[in-house]
Amino acid sequence: MTPGETHKISRSGGLRAAVLGANDGIVSTASLLTGVAAANSSTHSILLAGVAGLVAGAMSMATGEYVSVSSQSDTERAAIAEEQAELENDYLAETHELAAIYVHRGLSKELAHEVASALMQHDALDAHTRDELGISDTSSARPLQAALFSAGSFTVGALIPLIVALTTSGIASIVIAALLALVLLGTVAAITGGAPVMRSIIRVSFWSSLAMGLSGITGALFGHYAG
């Protein structure tokens, strides 16, 4: 890829996180609202459950992402430190190791050693971090950024069914609004990522409908027995 050139795959990481967060926000909040509404709860109880679900879900997403990405960051730092020690202990062996990677990728032995030597002279640790460990500036873990991004995207998604519930407590309105938002989200994600649009729509519609349907049935059953 030449400087300035972009591919759709380069947006896949951020796109996946945004879609996952917003999708989770819509589905989990709409399912929660559907379940509570199906239990013949008051409008106040439905809205209270929705707000609590939004806050709890956003914090859960943020916490989960922060812990997960922090663990990844710790692993990356440990691997880089280990690589730095190996470079200090046996520079020549590390040069051969780097060259072997390039041979495996298709270069001749002579060219691979020439490239490895040049890169080692320029920045040995960077070359091994990128080509041996697979860690780059664009892929390295950023815990706080991931946590904020996940919480934000979840909140945006959760607000959609919650706003609908503010105007009506009807289950059908909440489900329809959630499905329309999910279809739009799936379409945008598919177009941006270069994936088949219809497949994305069918996938998100099916599983989201299942989640909201099961939540509604559960709420209705518990509401019936509790009443």
XYZ file of N, CA and C in Angstrom:
681
model
N 0.848 -1.184 0.000
C 0.000 0.000 0.000
C 0.884 1.234 0.000
N 0.702 2.108 -0.956
C 1.516 3.298 -1.070
C 1.064 4.338 -0.065
N 1.959 5.315 0.300
C 1.576 6.345 1.252
C 0.347 7.108 0.771
N -0.613 7.316 1.655
C -1.819 8.032 1.296
C -2.915 7.142 0.750
N -2.559 5.893 0.390
C -3.546 4.971 -0.150
C -4.285 4.292 0.992
N -5.594 4.167 0.856
C -6.394 3.536 1.899
C -7.204 2.396 1.323
N -7.465 1.397 2.147
C -8.301 0.271 1.769
C -9.386 0.117 2.811
N -10.480 -0.524 2.430
C -11.589 -0.713 3.352
C -11.190 -1.550 4.558
N -10.242 -2.472 4.368
C -9.807 -3.312 5.471
C -9.154 -2.498 6.575
N -8.577 -1.330 6.222
C -7.921 -0.491 7.225
C -8.924 0.133 8.183
N -10.211 0.154 7.797
C -11.242 0.706 8.663
C -11.974 -0.371 9.443
N -11.605 -1.636 9.235
C -12.380 -2.734 9.803
C -12.357 -2.761 11.326
N -11.213 -2.419 11.939
C -11.121 -2.468 13.392
C -12.055 -1.481 14.063
N -11.959 -0.203 13.671
C -12.822 0.815 14.240
C -14.272 0.593 13.892
N -14.504 0.145 12.663
C -15.872 -0.122 12.221
C -16.487 -1.227 13.057
N -15.740 -2.292 13.283
C -16.255 -3.422 14.067
C -16.611 -2.972 15.477
N -15.740 -2.170 16.100
C -15.999 -1.712 17.464
C -17.231 -0.818 17.524
N -17.376 0.084 16.546
C -18.526 0.992 16.532
C -19.826 0.232 16.312
N -19.810 -0.690 15.352
C -21.009 -1.478 15.055
C -21.376 -2.365 16.233
N -20.381 -3.008 16.842
C -20.637 -3.885 17.983
C -21.250 -3.112 19.139
N -20.683 -1.942 19.443
C -21.186 -1.149 20.552
C -22.599 -0.644 20.317
N -22.834 -0.054 19.138
C -24.161 0.476 18.830
C -25.193 -0.638 18.729
N -24.805 -1.743 18.091
C -25.708 -2.881 17.954
C -26.096 -3.437 19.325
N -25.122 -3.560 20.192
C -25.383 -4.062 21.537
C -26.287 -3.106 22.301
N -26.052 -1.799 22.121
C -26.876 -0.808 22.800
C -28.325 -0.878 22.369
N -28.545 -1.013 21.060
C -29.916 -1.098 20.545
C -30.596 -2.375 21.014
N -29.935 -3.502 20.782
C -30.554 -4.799 21.067
C -30.794 -5.003 22.562
N -29.792 -4.753 23.378
C -29.943 -5.012 24.813
C -30.973 -4.084 25.444
N -30.965 -2.808 25.063
C -31.919 -1.866 25.643
C -33.335 -2.136 25.144
N -33.475 -2.384 23.842
C -34.800 -2.695 23.293
C -35.339 -3.990 23.883
N -34.468 -4.978 24.069
C -34.902 -6.251 24.667
C -35.334 -6.048 26.106
N -34.568 -5.241 26.836
C -34.920 -4.960 28.229
C -36.265 -4.246 28.311
N -36.450 -3.225 27.483
C -37.707 -2.480 27.470
C -38.880 -3.377 27.075
N -38.634 -4.240 26.095
C -39.680 -5.163 25.647
C -40.082 -6.123 26.757
N -39.097 -6.667 27.448
C -39.376 -7.594 28.540
C -40.141 -6.946 29.668
N -39.728 -5.735 30.045
C -40.402 -5.038 31.143
C -41.811 -4.623 30.729
N -41.953 -4.149 29.497
C -43.275 -3.743 29.011
C -44.219 -4.931 28.909
N -43.693 -6.073 28.508
C -44.522 -7.276 28.375
C -45.028 -7.776 29.719
N -44.381 -7.354 30.795
C -44.801 -7.755 32.139
C -45.868 -6.820 32.692
N -46.473 -5.978 31.799
C -47.528 -5.032 32.182
C -47.046 -4.031 33.228
N -45.800 -3.596 33.078
C -45.239 -2.622 34.013
C -45.725 -1.217 33.654
N -45.597 -0.311 34.609
C -45.987 1.081 34.374
C -44.972 1.752 33.465
N -45.381 2.875 32.875
C -44.483 3.627 32.003
C -43.237 4.064 32.762
N -43.429 4.457 34.012
C -42.293 4.875 34.846
C -41.299 3.732 35.031
N -41.801 2.537 35.279
C -40.928 1.368 35.476
C -40.181 1.012 34.194
N -40.876 1.141 33.078
C -40.244 0.832 31.788
C -39.089 1.790 31.511
N -39.341 3.086 31.713
C -38.301 4.093 31.468
C -37.146 3.943 32.454
N -37.474 3.651 33.709
C -36.432 3.459 34.724
C -35.535 2.280 34.347
N -36.148 1.200 33.894
C -35.382 0.025 33.474
C -34.502 0.361 32.268
N -35.049 1.161 31.343
C -34.282 1.531 30.157
C -33.067 2.380 30.486
N -33.264 3.365 31.362
C -32.146 4.231 31.758
C -31.090 3.429 32.519
N -31.550 2.568 33.427
C -30.619 1.730 34.184
C -29.855 0.800 33.250
N -30.552 0.263 32.257
C -29.893 -0.611 31.289
C -28.865 0.126 30.456
N -29.180 1.367 30.077
C -28.229 2.168 29.298
C -26.950 2.414 30.096
N -27.121 2.881 31.332
C -25.944 3.189 32.163
C -25.136 1.928 32.455
N -25.836 0.863 32.863
C -25.144 -0.388 33.191
C -24.448 -0.970 31.967
N -25.119 -0.924 30.819
C -24.534 -1.472 29.601
C -23.322 -0.693 29.144
N -23.421 0.639 29.190
C -22.290 1.472 28.766
C -21.074 1.254 29.665
N -21.321 1.185 30.975
C -20.214 0.957 31.908
C -19.639 -0.443 31.751
N -20.517 -1.411 31.490
C -20.046 -2.777 31.279
C -19.165 -2.867 30.030
N -19.596 -2.209 28.950
C -18.803 -2.195 27.724
C -17.451 -1.533 27.965
N -17.482 -0.386 28.660
C -16.242 0.346 28.925
C -15.290 -0.475 29.787
N -15.834 -1.077 30.842
C -15.008 -1.883 31.740
C -14.422 -3.092 31.026
N -15.276 -3.780 30.278
C -14.815 -4.968 29.560
C -13.729 -4.646 28.552
N -13.936 -3.579 27.786
C -12.937 -3.177 26.796
C -11.634 -2.746 27.467
N -11.756 -1.975 28.552
C -10.551 -1.481 29.227
C -9.714 -2.634 29.777
N -10.386 -3.568 30.435
C -9.678 -4.719 31.007
C -9.055 -5.576 29.913
N -9.835 -5.840 28.860
C -9.357 -6.685 27.768
C -8.179 -6.059 27.036
N -8.327 -4.793 26.682
C -7.273 -4.123 25.914
C -6.058 -3.846 26.793
N -6.279 -3.614 28.088
C -5.136 -3.439 29.009
C -4.312 -4.714 29.077
N -4.989 -5.861 29.118
C -4.277 -7.139 29.129
C -3.473 -7.316 27.839
N -4.095 -6.927 26.719
C -3.386 -7.003 25.443
C -2.182 -6.081 25.446
N -2.343 -4.869 26.011
C -1.242 -3.911 26.073
C -0.096 -4.433 26.933
N -0.435 -5.059 28.058
C 0.597 -5.634 28.935
C 1.363 -6.731 28.203
N 0.635 -7.552 27.457
C 1.264 -8.640 26.701
C 2.193 -8.083 25.630
N 1.756 -7.022 24.949
C 2.582 -6.403 23.909
C 3.859 -5.818 24.497
N 3.728 -5.119 25.633
C 4.916 -4.527 26.261
C 5.914 -5.599 26.690
N 5.401 -6.707 27.234
C 6.275 -7.794 27.659
C 6.987 -8.418 26.462
N 6.262 -8.577 25.355
C 6.854 -9.165 24.153
C 7.924 -8.252 23.568
N 7.677 -6.950 23.576
C 8.656 -5.995 23.053
C 9.904 -5.964 23.930
N 9.695 -6.016 25.249
C 10.842 -6.037 26.164
C 11.678 -7.290 25.958
N 11.012 -8.422 25.743
C 11.718 -9.678 25.488
C 12.503 -9.599 24.178
N 11.897 -8.982 23.181
C 12.567 -8.833 21.884
C 13.782 -7.924 22.001
N 13.673 -6.867 22.794
C 14.792 -5.954 23.003
C 15.962 -6.691 23.664
N 15.649 -7.555 24.628
C 16.702 -8.323 25.300
C 17.374 -9.288 24.330
N 16.608 -9.903 23.451
C 17.173 -10.823 22.469
C 18.083 -10.100 21.483
N 17.707 -8.884 21.116
C 18.545 -8.090 20.215
C 19.876 -7.734 20.876
N 19.828 -7.437 22.153
C 21.053 -7.078 22.879
C 21.959 -8.286 23.091
N 21.350 -9.460 23.267
C 22.123 -10.667 23.544
C 22.709 -11.312 22.282
N 21.975 -11.288 21.171
C 22.448 -11.956 19.954
C 21.889 -11.236 18.725
N 22.534 -10.155 18.357
C 22.073 -9.310 17.244
C 22.098 -10.068 15.926
N 23.140 -10.864 15.712
C 23.286 -11.595 14.449
C 22.183 -12.626 14.265
N 21.880 -13.364 15.330
C 20.815 -14.371 15.251
C 19.472 -13.722 14.957
N 19.248 -12.552 15.516
C 17.995 -11.839 15.263
C 17.915 -11.345 13.821
N 19.077 -11.010 13.251
C 19.105 -10.600 11.840
C 18.723 -11.780 10.950
N 19.276 -12.945 11.250
C 18.934 -14.159 10.491
C 17.457 -14.521 10.665
N 16.957 -14.324 11.858
C 15.551 -14.633 12.125
C 14.635 -13.726 11.298
N 14.992 -12.450 11.224
C 14.209 -11.511 10.436
C 14.286 -11.855 8.952
N 15.466 -12.220 8.503
C 15.635 -12.605 7.103
C 14.807 -13.836 6.764
N 14.739 -14.775 7.697
C 13.948 -15.994 7.473
C 12.466 -15.678 7.288
N 12.011 -14.643 7.984
C 10.617 -14.217 7.838
C 10.368 -13.727 6.416
N 11.307 -12.961 5.887
C 11.157 -12.422 4.532
C 11.298 -13.512 3.471
N 12.118 -14.509 3.757
C 12.225 -15.650 2.835
C 10.892 -16.388 2.790
N 10.279 -16.558 3.952
C 8.982 -17.229 4.030
C 7.916 -16.455 3.268
N 8.090 -15.145 3.166
C 7.121 -14.309 2.451
C 7.381 -14.259 0.949
N 8.491 -14.863 0.517
C 8.707 -14.966 -0.920
C 9.978 -14.355 -1.462
N 10.785 -13.700 -0.609
C 12.031 -13.116 -1.099
C 13.119 -14.185 -1.206
N 14.070 -13.937 -2.080
C 15.222 -14.841 -2.164
C 16.059 -14.660 -0.904
N 16.918 -15.637 -0.609
C 17.733 -15.557 0.606
C 18.638 -14.335 0.590
N 19.215 -14.062 -0.573
C 20.131 -12.917 -0.680
C 19.400 -11.605 -0.423
N 18.261 -11.443 -1.095
C 17.502 -10.204 -0.929
C 16.933 -10.091 0.481
N 16.506 -11.216 1.048
C 15.953 -11.209 2.393
C 16.992 -10.746 3.413
N 18.219 -11.239 3.283
C 19.288 -10.824 4.205
C 19.652 -9.360 3.990
N 19.585 -8.907 2.749
C 19.898 -7.510 2.461
C 18.845 -6.596 3.089
N 17.587 -6.966 2.927
C 16.494 -6.174 3.498
C 16.555 -6.206 5.028
N 16.764 -7.382 5.592
C 16.836 -7.522 7.045
C 17.970 -6.686 7.627
N 19.125 -6.713 6.986
C 20.279 -5.946 7.471
C 20.005 -4.454 7.422
N 19.357 -4.004 6.331
C 19.050 -2.582 6.192
C 18.048 -2.124 7.244
N 17.044 -2.923 7.473
C 16.031 -2.563 8.459
C 16.590 -2.621 9.871
N 17.456 -3.574 10.124
C 18.068 -3.685 11.449
C 18.952 -2.476 11.730
N 19.640 -2.000 10.735
C 20.490 -0.825 10.912
C 19.651 0.427 11.145
N 18.492 0.478 10.493
C 17.614 1.643 10.638
C 16.934 1.660 12.001
N 16.271 0.561 12.356
C 15.595 0.445 13.660
C 15.297 -1.028 13.896
N 16.211 -1.695 14.558
C 16.100 -3.139 14.736
C 14.856 -3.531 15.521
N 14.584 -2.826 16.616
C 13.437 -3.184 17.448
C 12.126 -2.970 16.699
N 12.043 -1.879 15.956
C 10.822 -1.600 15.194
C 10.583 -2.672 14.139
N 11.651 -3.103 13.477
C 11.520 -4.127 12.439
C 11.014 -5.441 13.019
N 11.552 -5.840 14.155
C 11.121 -7.099 14.780
C 9.730 -6.971 15.400
N 9.447 -5.810 15.979
C 8.124 -5.597 16.558
C 7.044 -5.704 15.496
N 7.323 -5.119 14.344
C 6.334 -5.108 13.267
C 6.244 -6.451 12.545
N 7.392 -6.992 12.116
C 7.376 -8.157 11.235
C 7.427 -9.498 11.962
N 7.984 -9.533 13.160
C 8.021 -10.790 13.910
C 6.847 -10.900 14.874
N 6.583 -9.806 15.602
C 5.515 -9.842 16.600
C 4.173 -9.409 16.041
N 4.184 -8.713 14.913
C 2.930 -8.264 14.308
C 2.298 -7.089 15.029
N 3.113 -6.282 15.713
C 2.614 -5.126 16.444
C 3.030 -3.862 15.711
N 2.061 -3.002 15.413
C 2.351 -1.737 14.754
C 1.655 -0.610 15.496
N 1.940 0.633 15.101
C 1.323 1.783 15.758
C -0.190 1.775 15.595
N -0.673 1.308 14.446
C -2.109 1.316 14.179
C -2.843 0.187 14.899
N -2.119 -0.889 15.217
C -2.785 -2.037 15.845
C -2.497 -2.160 17.331
N -1.615 -1.342 17.865
C -1.258 -1.457 19.271
C -2.442 -1.091 20.164
N -2.459 -1.707 21.348
C -3.602 -1.564 22.245
C -3.636 -0.190 22.907
N -4.830 0.414 22.951
C -5.049 1.689 23.631
C -6.289 1.526 24.528
N -6.095 1.114 25.777
C -7.205 0.753 26.661
C -8.241 1.853 26.875
N -7.797 3.068 27.233
C -8.742 4.139 27.539
C -9.541 4.535 26.305
N -8.876 4.613 25.164
C -9.559 4.961 23.924
C -10.619 3.915 23.581
N -10.263 2.649 23.736
C -11.210 1.565 23.444
C -12.403 1.610 24.386
N -12.155 1.898 25.669
C -13.230 1.945 26.657
C -14.207 3.071 26.347
N -13.682 4.254 26.077
C -14.536 5.404 25.784
C -15.320 5.203 24.491
N -14.668 4.638 23.495
C -15.308 4.414 22.201
C -16.452 3.417 22.331
N -16.223 2.344 23.079
C -17.252 1.325 23.251
C -18.439 1.850 24.048
N -18.151 2.578 25.126
C -19.229 3.150 25.941
C -20.037 4.161 25.145
N -19.343 4.980 24.350
C -20.024 5.991 23.551
C -20.923 5.384 22.494
N -20.414 4.393 21.773
C -21.214 3.765 20.721
C -22.399 3.004 21.308
N -22.212 2.372 22.472
C -23.314 1.686 23.143
C -24.399 2.690 23.531
N -23.995 3.813 24.094
C -24.948 4.831 24.530
C -25.767 5.371 23.369
N -25.102 5.642 22.259
C -25.804 6.143 21.072
C -26.859 5.138 20.611
N -26.478 3.864 20.586
C -27.431 2.834 20.184
C -28.575 2.692 21.170
N -28.276 2.723 22.465
C -29.303 2.531 23.492
C -30.306 3.670 23.535
N -29.884 4.864 23.131
C -30.779 6.016 23.173
C -31.944 5.872 22.201
N -31.753 5.113 21.124
C -32.804 4.993 20.106
C -34.074 4.351 20.663
N -34.021 3.121 21.202
C -35.256 2.551 21.773
C -35.730 3.294 23.011
N -34.798 3.900 23.748
C -35.190 4.623 24.954
C -35.993 5.872 24.602
N -35.594 6.583 23.562
C -36.333 7.772 23.122
C -37.732 7.384 22.649
N -37.820 6.242 21.952
C -39.131 5.759 21.510
C -40.001 5.438 22.724
N -39.414 4.846 23.741
C -40.167 4.488 24.951
C -40.636 5.726 25.710
N -39.967 6.858 25.514
C -40.392 8.095 26.163
C -41.726 8.591 25.605
N -41.969 8.284 24.342
C -43.204 8.747 23.691
C -44.303 7.699 23.713
N -43.922 6.434 23.778
C -44.918 5.362 23.825
C -44.328 4.143 24.511
N -45.123 3.480 25.289
C -44.649 2.271 25.981
C -45.041 1.019 25.209
N -45.584 1.214 23.984
C -46.006 0.083 23.192
C -44.841 -0.775 22.742
N -44.978 -2.075 22.910
C -43.900 -2.997 22.553
C -43.609 -2.947 21.059
N -44.667 -2.891 20.259
C -44.489 -2.891 18.806
C -43.661 -1.702 18.343
N -43.894 -0.538 18.905
C -43.151 0.669 18.516
C -41.669 0.534 18.846
N -41.396 -0.007 20.017
C -39.997 -0.183 20.435
C -39.285 -1.179 19.533
N -39.937 -2.293 19.251
C -39.326 -3.330 18.410
C -39.104 -2.824 16.988
N -40.105 -2.161 16.420
C -39.987 -1.657 15.043
C -38.878 -0.622 14.945
N -38.821 0.301 15.912
C -37.777 1.332 15.901
C -36.386 0.705 16.010
N -36.282 -0.300 16.881
C -34.985 -0.969 17.064
C -34.564 -1.695 15.792
N -35.507 -2.389 15.163
C -35.174 -3.128 13.939
C -34.801 -2.189 12.797
N -35.512 -1.082 12.669
C -35.179 -0.107 11.625
C -33.773 0.466 11.848
N -33.467 0.773 13.108
C -32.134 1.300 13.428
C -31.055 0.262 13.150
N -31.347 -0.989 13.464
C -30.381 -2.060 13.243
C -30.164 -2.317 11.753
N -31.250 -2.247 10.970
C -31.124 -2.414 9.522
C -30.275 -1.295 8.937
N -30.514 -0.066 9.391
C -29.723 1.073 8.915
C -28.260 0.910 9.313
N -28.039 0.495 10.551
C -26.673 0.290 11.038
C -25.971 -0.803 10.246
N -26.679 -1.912 9.997
C -26.093 -3.007 9.235
C -25.780 -2.602 7.805
N -26.635 -1.780 7.215
C -26.418 -1.312 5.843
C -25.189 -0.419 5.758
N -25.099 0.539 6.676
C -23.954 1.450 6.689
C -22.649 0.685 6.913
N -22.686 -0.261 7.863
C -21.493 -1.050 8.167
C -21.062 -1.876 6.966
N -22.040 -2.479 6.274
C -21.725 -3.311 5.116
C -21.145 -2.488 3.977
N -21.749 -1.334 3.714
C -21.256 -0.463 2.633
C -19.859 0.062 2.953
N -19.668 0.493 4.195
C -18.358 1.033 4.593
C -17.272 -0.036 4.543
N -17.624 -1.246 4.968
C -16.637 -2.327 4.979
C -16.560 -3.107 3.692
N -17.423 -2.792 2.721
C -17.392 -3.495 1.445
C -17.967 -4.896 1.510
N -18.871 -5.158 2.458
C -19.477 -6.480 2.622
C -20.865 -6.503 1.971
N -21.419 -7.696 1.717
C -22.759 -7.807 1.136
C -23.810 -7.182 2.063
N -24.594 -6.250 1.536
C -25.566 -5.520 2.350
C -26.700 -6.417 2.843
N -27.289 -7.198 1.930
C -28.436 -8.016 2.302
C -28.077 -9.054 3.357
N -26.912 -9.640 3.246
C -26.492 -10.624 4.236
C -26.386 -9.993 5.614
N -25.849 -8.773 5.653
C -25.706 -8.067 6.925
C -27.069 -7.744 7.522
N -28.007 -7.316 6.677
C -29.342 -6.967 7.154
C -30.069 -8.191 7.709
N -30.017 -9.293 6.972
C -30.695 -10.516 7.412
C -30.113 -11.018 8.728
N -28.799 -10.986 8.820
C -28.131 -11.479 10.026
C -28.531 -10.665 11.254
N -28.448 -9.336 11.142
C -28.738 -8.502 12.304
C -30.226 -8.529 12.640
N -31.081 -8.619 11.632
C -32.529 -8.639 11.875
C -32.960 -9.930 12.568
N -32.417 -11.052 12.106
C -32.808 -12.340 12.678
C -32.432 -12.448 14.150
N -31.165 -12.210 14.448
C -30.703 -12.405 15.823
C -31.271 -11.353 16.772
N -31.460 -10.145 16.281
C -32.044 -9.101 17.130
C -33.511 -9.388 17.416
N -34.247 -9.853 16.401
C -35.656 -10.214 16.600
C -35.772 -11.353 17.596
N -34.868 -12.317 17.507
C -34.864 -13.440 18.439
C -34.634 -12.964 19.863
N -33.662 -12.047 20.027
C -33.345 -11.533 21.368
C -34.529 -10.784 21.963
N -35.144 -9.905 21.173
C -36.287 -9.140 21.685
C -37.500 -10.029 21.908
N -37.683 -11.020 21.034
C -38.805 -11.938 21.191
C -38.703 -12.757 22.463
N -37.537 -13.304 22.726
C -37.335 -14.097 23.945
C -37.482 -13.236 25.201
N -37.001 -11.996 25.119
C -37.142 -11.090 26.269
C -38.605 -10.775 26.530
N -39.366 -10.554 25.447
C -40.781 -10.279 25.601
C -41.532 -11.453 26.198
N -41.221 -12.655 25.722
C -41.877 -13.868 26.250
C -41.544 -14.056 27.732
N -40.277 -13.840 28.075
C -39.852 -13.973 29.473
C -40.580 -12.973 30.365
N -40.648 -11.710 29.885
C -41.338 -10.694 30.661
C -42.807 -10.997 30.848
N -43.452 -11.486 29.785
C -44.868 -11.822 29.858
C -45.120 -12.955 30.845
N -44.251 -13.990 30.814
C -44.417 -15.118 31.722
C -44.223 -14.715 33.176
N -43.174 -13.977 33.454
C -42.917 -13.564 34.835
C -43.975 -12.585 35.300
N -44.438 -11.730 34.378
C -45.482 -10.782 34.743
C -46.781 -11.485 35.087
N -47.050 -12.552 34.356
C -48.286 -13.315 34.593
C -48.249 -14.014 35.953
N -47.113 -14.687 36.232
C -47.015 -15.437 37.487
C -46.860 -14.502 38.688
N -46.168 -13.382 38.459
C -45.994 -12.436 39.562
C -47.314 -11.748 39.903
N -48.161 -11.582 38.839
C -49.447 -10.944 39.086
C -50.408 -11.867 39.772
